[in-house]
PDB file of C-alpha atoms in Angstrom:
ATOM      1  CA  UNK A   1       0.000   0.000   0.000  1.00 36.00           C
ATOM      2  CA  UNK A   2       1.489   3.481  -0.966  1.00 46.00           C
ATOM      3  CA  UNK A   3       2.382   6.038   1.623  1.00 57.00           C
ATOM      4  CA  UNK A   4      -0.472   8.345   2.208  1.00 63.00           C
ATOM      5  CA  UNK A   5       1.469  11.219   1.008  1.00 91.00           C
ATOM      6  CA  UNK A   6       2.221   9.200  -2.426  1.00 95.00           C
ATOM      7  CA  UNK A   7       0.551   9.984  -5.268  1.00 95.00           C
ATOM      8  CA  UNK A   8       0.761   7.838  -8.620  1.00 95.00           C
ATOM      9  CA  UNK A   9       0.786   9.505 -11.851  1.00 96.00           C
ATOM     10  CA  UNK A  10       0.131   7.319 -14.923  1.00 95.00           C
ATOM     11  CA  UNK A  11      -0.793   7.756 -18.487  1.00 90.00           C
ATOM     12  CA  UNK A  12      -2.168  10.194 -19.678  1.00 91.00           C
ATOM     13  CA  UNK A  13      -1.412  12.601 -17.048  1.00 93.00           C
ATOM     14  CA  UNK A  14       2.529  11.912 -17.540  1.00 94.00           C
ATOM     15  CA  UNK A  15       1.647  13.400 -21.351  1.00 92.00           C
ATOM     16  CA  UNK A  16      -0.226  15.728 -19.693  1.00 91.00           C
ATOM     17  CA  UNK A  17       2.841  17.221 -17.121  1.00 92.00           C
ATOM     18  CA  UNK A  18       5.028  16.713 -19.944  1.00 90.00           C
ATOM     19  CA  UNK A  19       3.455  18.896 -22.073  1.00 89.00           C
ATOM     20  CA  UNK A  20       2.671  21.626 -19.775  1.00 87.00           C
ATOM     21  CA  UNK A  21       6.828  21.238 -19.001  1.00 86.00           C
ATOM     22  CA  UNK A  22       7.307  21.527 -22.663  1.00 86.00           C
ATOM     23  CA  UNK A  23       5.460  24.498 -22.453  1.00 84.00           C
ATOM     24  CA  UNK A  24       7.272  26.230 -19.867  1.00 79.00           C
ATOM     25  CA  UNK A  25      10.427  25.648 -21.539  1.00 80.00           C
ATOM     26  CA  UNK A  26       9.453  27.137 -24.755  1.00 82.00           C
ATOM     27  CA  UNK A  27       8.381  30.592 -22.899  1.00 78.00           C
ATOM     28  CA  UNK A  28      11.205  30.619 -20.804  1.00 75.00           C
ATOM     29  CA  UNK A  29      13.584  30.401 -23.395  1.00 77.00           C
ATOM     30  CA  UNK A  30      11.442  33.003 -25.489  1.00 80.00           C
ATOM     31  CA  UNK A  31      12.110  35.368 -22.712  1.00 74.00           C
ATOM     32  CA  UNK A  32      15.977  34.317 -22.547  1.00 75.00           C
ATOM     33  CA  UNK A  33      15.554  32.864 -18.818  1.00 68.00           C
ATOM     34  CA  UNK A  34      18.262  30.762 -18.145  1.00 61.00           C
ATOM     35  CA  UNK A  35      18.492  27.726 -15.691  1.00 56.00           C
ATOM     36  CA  UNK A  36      21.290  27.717 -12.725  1.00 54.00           C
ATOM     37  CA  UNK A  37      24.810  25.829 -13.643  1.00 48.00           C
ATOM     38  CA  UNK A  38      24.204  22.393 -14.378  1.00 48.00           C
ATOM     39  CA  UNK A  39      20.642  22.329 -14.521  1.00 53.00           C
ATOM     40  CA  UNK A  40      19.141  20.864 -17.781  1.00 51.00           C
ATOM     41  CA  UNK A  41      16.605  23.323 -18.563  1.00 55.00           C
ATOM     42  CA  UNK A  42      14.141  20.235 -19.984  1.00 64.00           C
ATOM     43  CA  UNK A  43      14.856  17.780 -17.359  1.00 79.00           C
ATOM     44  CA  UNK A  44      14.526  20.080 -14.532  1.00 82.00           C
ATOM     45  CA  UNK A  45      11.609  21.409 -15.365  1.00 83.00           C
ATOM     46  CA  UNK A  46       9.399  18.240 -16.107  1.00 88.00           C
ATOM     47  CA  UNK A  47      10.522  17.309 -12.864  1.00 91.00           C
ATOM     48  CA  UNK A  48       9.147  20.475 -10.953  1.00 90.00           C
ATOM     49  CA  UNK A  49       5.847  20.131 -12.864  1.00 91.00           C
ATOM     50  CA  UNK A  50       5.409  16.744 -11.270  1.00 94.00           C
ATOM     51  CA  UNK A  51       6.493  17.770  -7.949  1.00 94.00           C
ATOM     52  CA  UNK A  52       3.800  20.946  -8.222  1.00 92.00           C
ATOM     53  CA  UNK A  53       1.026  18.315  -9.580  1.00 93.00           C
ATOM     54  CA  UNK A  54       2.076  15.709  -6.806  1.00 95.00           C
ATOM     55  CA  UNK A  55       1.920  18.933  -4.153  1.00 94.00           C
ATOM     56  CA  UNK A  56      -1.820  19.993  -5.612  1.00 92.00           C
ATOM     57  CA  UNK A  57      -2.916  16.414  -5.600  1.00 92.00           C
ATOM     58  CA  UNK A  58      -2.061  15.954  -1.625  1.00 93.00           C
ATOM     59  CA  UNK A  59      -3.370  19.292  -1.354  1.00 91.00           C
ATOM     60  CA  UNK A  60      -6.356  19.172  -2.731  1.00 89.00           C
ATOM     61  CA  UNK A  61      -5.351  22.381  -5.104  1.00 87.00           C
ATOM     62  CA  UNK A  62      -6.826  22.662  -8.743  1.00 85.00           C
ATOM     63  CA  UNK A  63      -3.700  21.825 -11.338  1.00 85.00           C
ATOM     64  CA  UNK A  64      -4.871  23.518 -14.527  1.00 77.00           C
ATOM     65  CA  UNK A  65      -2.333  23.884 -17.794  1.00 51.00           C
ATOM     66  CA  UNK A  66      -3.516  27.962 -17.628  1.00 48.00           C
ATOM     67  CA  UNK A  67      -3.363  29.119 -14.224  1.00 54.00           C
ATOM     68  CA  UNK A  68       0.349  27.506 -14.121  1.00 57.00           C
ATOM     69  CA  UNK A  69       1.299  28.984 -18.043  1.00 55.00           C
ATOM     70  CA  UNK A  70      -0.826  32.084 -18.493  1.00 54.00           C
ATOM     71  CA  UNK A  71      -2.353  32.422 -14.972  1.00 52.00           C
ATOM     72  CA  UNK A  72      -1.264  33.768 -11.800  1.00 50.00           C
ATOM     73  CA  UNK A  73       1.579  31.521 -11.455  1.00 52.00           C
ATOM     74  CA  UNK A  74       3.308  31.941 -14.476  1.00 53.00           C
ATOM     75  CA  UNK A  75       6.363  33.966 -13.451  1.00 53.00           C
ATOM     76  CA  UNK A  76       6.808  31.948 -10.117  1.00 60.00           C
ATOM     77  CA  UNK A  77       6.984  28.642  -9.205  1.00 59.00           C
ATOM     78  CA  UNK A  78       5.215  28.344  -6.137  1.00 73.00           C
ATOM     79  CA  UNK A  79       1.048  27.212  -5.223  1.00 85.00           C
ATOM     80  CA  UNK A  80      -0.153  29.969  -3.197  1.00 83.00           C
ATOM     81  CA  UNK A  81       2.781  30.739  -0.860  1.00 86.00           C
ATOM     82  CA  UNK A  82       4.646  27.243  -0.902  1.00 92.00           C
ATOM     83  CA  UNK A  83       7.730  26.202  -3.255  1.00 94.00           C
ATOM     84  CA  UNK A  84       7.865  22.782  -4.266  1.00 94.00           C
ATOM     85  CA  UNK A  85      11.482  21.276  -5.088  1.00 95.00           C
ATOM     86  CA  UNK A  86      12.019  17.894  -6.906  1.00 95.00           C
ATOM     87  CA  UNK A  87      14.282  15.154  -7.313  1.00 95.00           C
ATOM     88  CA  UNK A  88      14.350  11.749  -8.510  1.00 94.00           C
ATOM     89  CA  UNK A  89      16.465  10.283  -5.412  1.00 94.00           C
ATOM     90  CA  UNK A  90      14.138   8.811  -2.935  1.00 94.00           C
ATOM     91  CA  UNK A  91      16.343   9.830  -0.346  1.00 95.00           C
ATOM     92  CA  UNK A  92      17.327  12.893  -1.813  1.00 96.00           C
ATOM     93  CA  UNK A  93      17.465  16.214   0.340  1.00 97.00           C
ATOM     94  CA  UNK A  94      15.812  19.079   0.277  1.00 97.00           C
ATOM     95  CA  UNK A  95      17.715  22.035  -1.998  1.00 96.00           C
ATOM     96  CA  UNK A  96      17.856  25.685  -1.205  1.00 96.00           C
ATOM     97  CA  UNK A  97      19.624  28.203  -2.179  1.00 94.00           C
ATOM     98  CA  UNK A  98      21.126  32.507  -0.881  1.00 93.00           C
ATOM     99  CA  UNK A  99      18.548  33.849  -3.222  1.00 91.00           C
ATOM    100  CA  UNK A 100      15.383  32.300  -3.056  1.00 92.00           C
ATOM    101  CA  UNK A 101      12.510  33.667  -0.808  1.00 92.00           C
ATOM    102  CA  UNK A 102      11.435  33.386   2.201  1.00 93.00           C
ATOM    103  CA  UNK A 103       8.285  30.341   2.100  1.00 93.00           C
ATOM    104  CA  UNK A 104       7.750  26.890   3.329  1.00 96.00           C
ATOM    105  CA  UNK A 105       9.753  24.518   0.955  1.00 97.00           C
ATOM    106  CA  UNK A 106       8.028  21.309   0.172  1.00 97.00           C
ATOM    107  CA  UNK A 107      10.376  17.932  -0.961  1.00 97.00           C
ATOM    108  CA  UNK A 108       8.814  15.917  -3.761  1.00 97.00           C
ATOM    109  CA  UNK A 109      10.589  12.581  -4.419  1.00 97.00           C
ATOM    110  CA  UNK A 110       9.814  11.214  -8.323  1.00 96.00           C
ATOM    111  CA  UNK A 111       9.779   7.425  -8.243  1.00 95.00           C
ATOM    112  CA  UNK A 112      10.110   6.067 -11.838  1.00 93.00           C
ATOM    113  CA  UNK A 113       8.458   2.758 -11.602  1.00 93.00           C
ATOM    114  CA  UNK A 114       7.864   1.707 -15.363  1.00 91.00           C
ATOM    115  CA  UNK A 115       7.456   3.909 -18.050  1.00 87.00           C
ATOM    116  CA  UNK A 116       4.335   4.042 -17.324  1.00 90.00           C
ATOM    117  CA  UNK A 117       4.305   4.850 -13.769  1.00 94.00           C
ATOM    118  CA  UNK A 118       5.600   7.438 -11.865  1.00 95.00           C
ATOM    119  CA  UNK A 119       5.291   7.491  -7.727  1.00 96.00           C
ATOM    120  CA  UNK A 120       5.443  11.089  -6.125  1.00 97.00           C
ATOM    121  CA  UNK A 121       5.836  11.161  -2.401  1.00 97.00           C
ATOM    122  CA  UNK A 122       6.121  14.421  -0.197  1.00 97.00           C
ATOM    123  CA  UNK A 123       8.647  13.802   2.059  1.00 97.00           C
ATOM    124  CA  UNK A 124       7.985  17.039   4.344  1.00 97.00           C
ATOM    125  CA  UNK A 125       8.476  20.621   4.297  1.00 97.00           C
ATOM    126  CA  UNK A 126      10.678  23.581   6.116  1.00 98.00           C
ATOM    127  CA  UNK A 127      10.909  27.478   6.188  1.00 97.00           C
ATOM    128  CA  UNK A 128      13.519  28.630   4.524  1.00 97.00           C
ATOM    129  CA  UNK A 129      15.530  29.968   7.178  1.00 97.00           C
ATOM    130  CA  UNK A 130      15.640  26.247   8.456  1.00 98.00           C
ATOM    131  CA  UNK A 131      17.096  25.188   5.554  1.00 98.00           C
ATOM    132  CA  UNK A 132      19.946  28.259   5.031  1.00 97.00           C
ATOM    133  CA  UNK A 133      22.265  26.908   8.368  1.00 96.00           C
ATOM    134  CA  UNK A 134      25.654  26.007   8.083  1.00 96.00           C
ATOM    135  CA  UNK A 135      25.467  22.550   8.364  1.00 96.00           C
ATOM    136  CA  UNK A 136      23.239  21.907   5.021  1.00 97.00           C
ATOM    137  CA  UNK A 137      25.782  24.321   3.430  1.00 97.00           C
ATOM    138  CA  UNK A 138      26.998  22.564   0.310  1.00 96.00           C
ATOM    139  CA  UNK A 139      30.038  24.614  -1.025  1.00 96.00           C
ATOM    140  CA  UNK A 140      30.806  22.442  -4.524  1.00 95.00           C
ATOM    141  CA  UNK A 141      27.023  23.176  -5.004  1.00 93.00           C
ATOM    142  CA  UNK A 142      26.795  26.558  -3.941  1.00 94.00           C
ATOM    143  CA  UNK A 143      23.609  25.692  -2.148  1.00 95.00           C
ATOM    144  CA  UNK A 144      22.091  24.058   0.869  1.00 97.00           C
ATOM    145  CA  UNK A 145      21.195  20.389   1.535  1.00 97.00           C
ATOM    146  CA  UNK A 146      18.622  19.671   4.337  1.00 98.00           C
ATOM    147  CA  UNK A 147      18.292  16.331   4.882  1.00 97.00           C
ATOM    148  CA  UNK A 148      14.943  14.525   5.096  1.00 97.00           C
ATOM    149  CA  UNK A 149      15.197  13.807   8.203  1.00 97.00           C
ATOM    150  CA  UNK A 150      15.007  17.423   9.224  1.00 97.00           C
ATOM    151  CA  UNK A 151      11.862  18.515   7.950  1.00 97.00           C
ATOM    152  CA  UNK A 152       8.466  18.906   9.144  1.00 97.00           C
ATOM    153  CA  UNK A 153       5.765  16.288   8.735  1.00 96.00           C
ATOM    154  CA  UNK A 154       3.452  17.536   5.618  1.00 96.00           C
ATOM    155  CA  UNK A 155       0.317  17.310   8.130  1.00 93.00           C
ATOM    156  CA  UNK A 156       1.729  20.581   9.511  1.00 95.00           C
ATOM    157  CA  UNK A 157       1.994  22.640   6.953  1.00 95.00           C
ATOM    158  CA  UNK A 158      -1.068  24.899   6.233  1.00 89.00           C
ATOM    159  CA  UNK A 159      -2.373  24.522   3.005  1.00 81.00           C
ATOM    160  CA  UNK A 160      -4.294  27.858   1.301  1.00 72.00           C
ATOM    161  CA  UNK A 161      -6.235  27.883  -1.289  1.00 66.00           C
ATOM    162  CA  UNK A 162      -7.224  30.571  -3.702  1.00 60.00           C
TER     163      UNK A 162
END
């Protein structure tokens, strides 16, 4: 049985995230946005559309191709007040970095089952001053690291809704 905070996303909503990615992509590089060092722009941005779907689905937040293109999200990448980060490590750690804002941060882990399946579990959330301490400082990476293990359980952190 799947964690409670798992959600499964099959065909076609996989087609569905991956176009809305797609889509993302194209308008950021018509505006000449660029992605940090190392990042591939594609990859990196399918995976933060499934993280943001995974984080609505919990939620119980509307995921709609125009309020996250054209809508009231489209220059940020947060759901009303919360950032969602993504990786594909199941025991990967929650990334921060000097110049994002000041929000809850929500880890997404993207379980590739089959090509057909995809698992997304929320692993937990922190402020981001919880994340910014010394100790998650990662200087190769120019960024922070919070392990799993620190954050808060994802039944404390408020969810609002438009």
């Amino acid at each position: 049985m799947p964690n409670r905070h798992s959600i499964e996303l099959r065909q076609p909503i996989l087609d569905y995230l991956r176009g809305v990615a797609d889509e993302r992509n194209r308008q950021d590089r018509a505006r000449g946005c660029k992605h940090r060092p190392g990042i591939v722009g594609d990859n990196a941005q399918r995976k933060g559309v499934m993280g943001e779907f995974v984080y609505c689905a919990w939620a119980g937040i509307d995921y709609t191709e125009h309020e996250f293109i054209d809508g009231p999200f489209a220059d940020d990448d947060d759901i009303n007040g919360v950032q969602i980060r993504s990786t594909t490590h199941s025991t990967g750690h929650l990334i921060t970095y000097d110049r994002d804002k000041p929000a809850p941060y929500v880890l997404v882990t993207l379980d590739k089952v089959d090509n057909d399946l995809i698992v997304g579990t929320l692993r937990g959330w922190a402020w981001l001053r919880e994340t910014t301490v010394p100790g998650n400082w990662r200087a190769q990476y120019d960024s922070y690291w919070t392990p799993q293990s620190a954050l808060h359980p994802m039944d404390t952190l408020e969810i609002k809704h438009n």
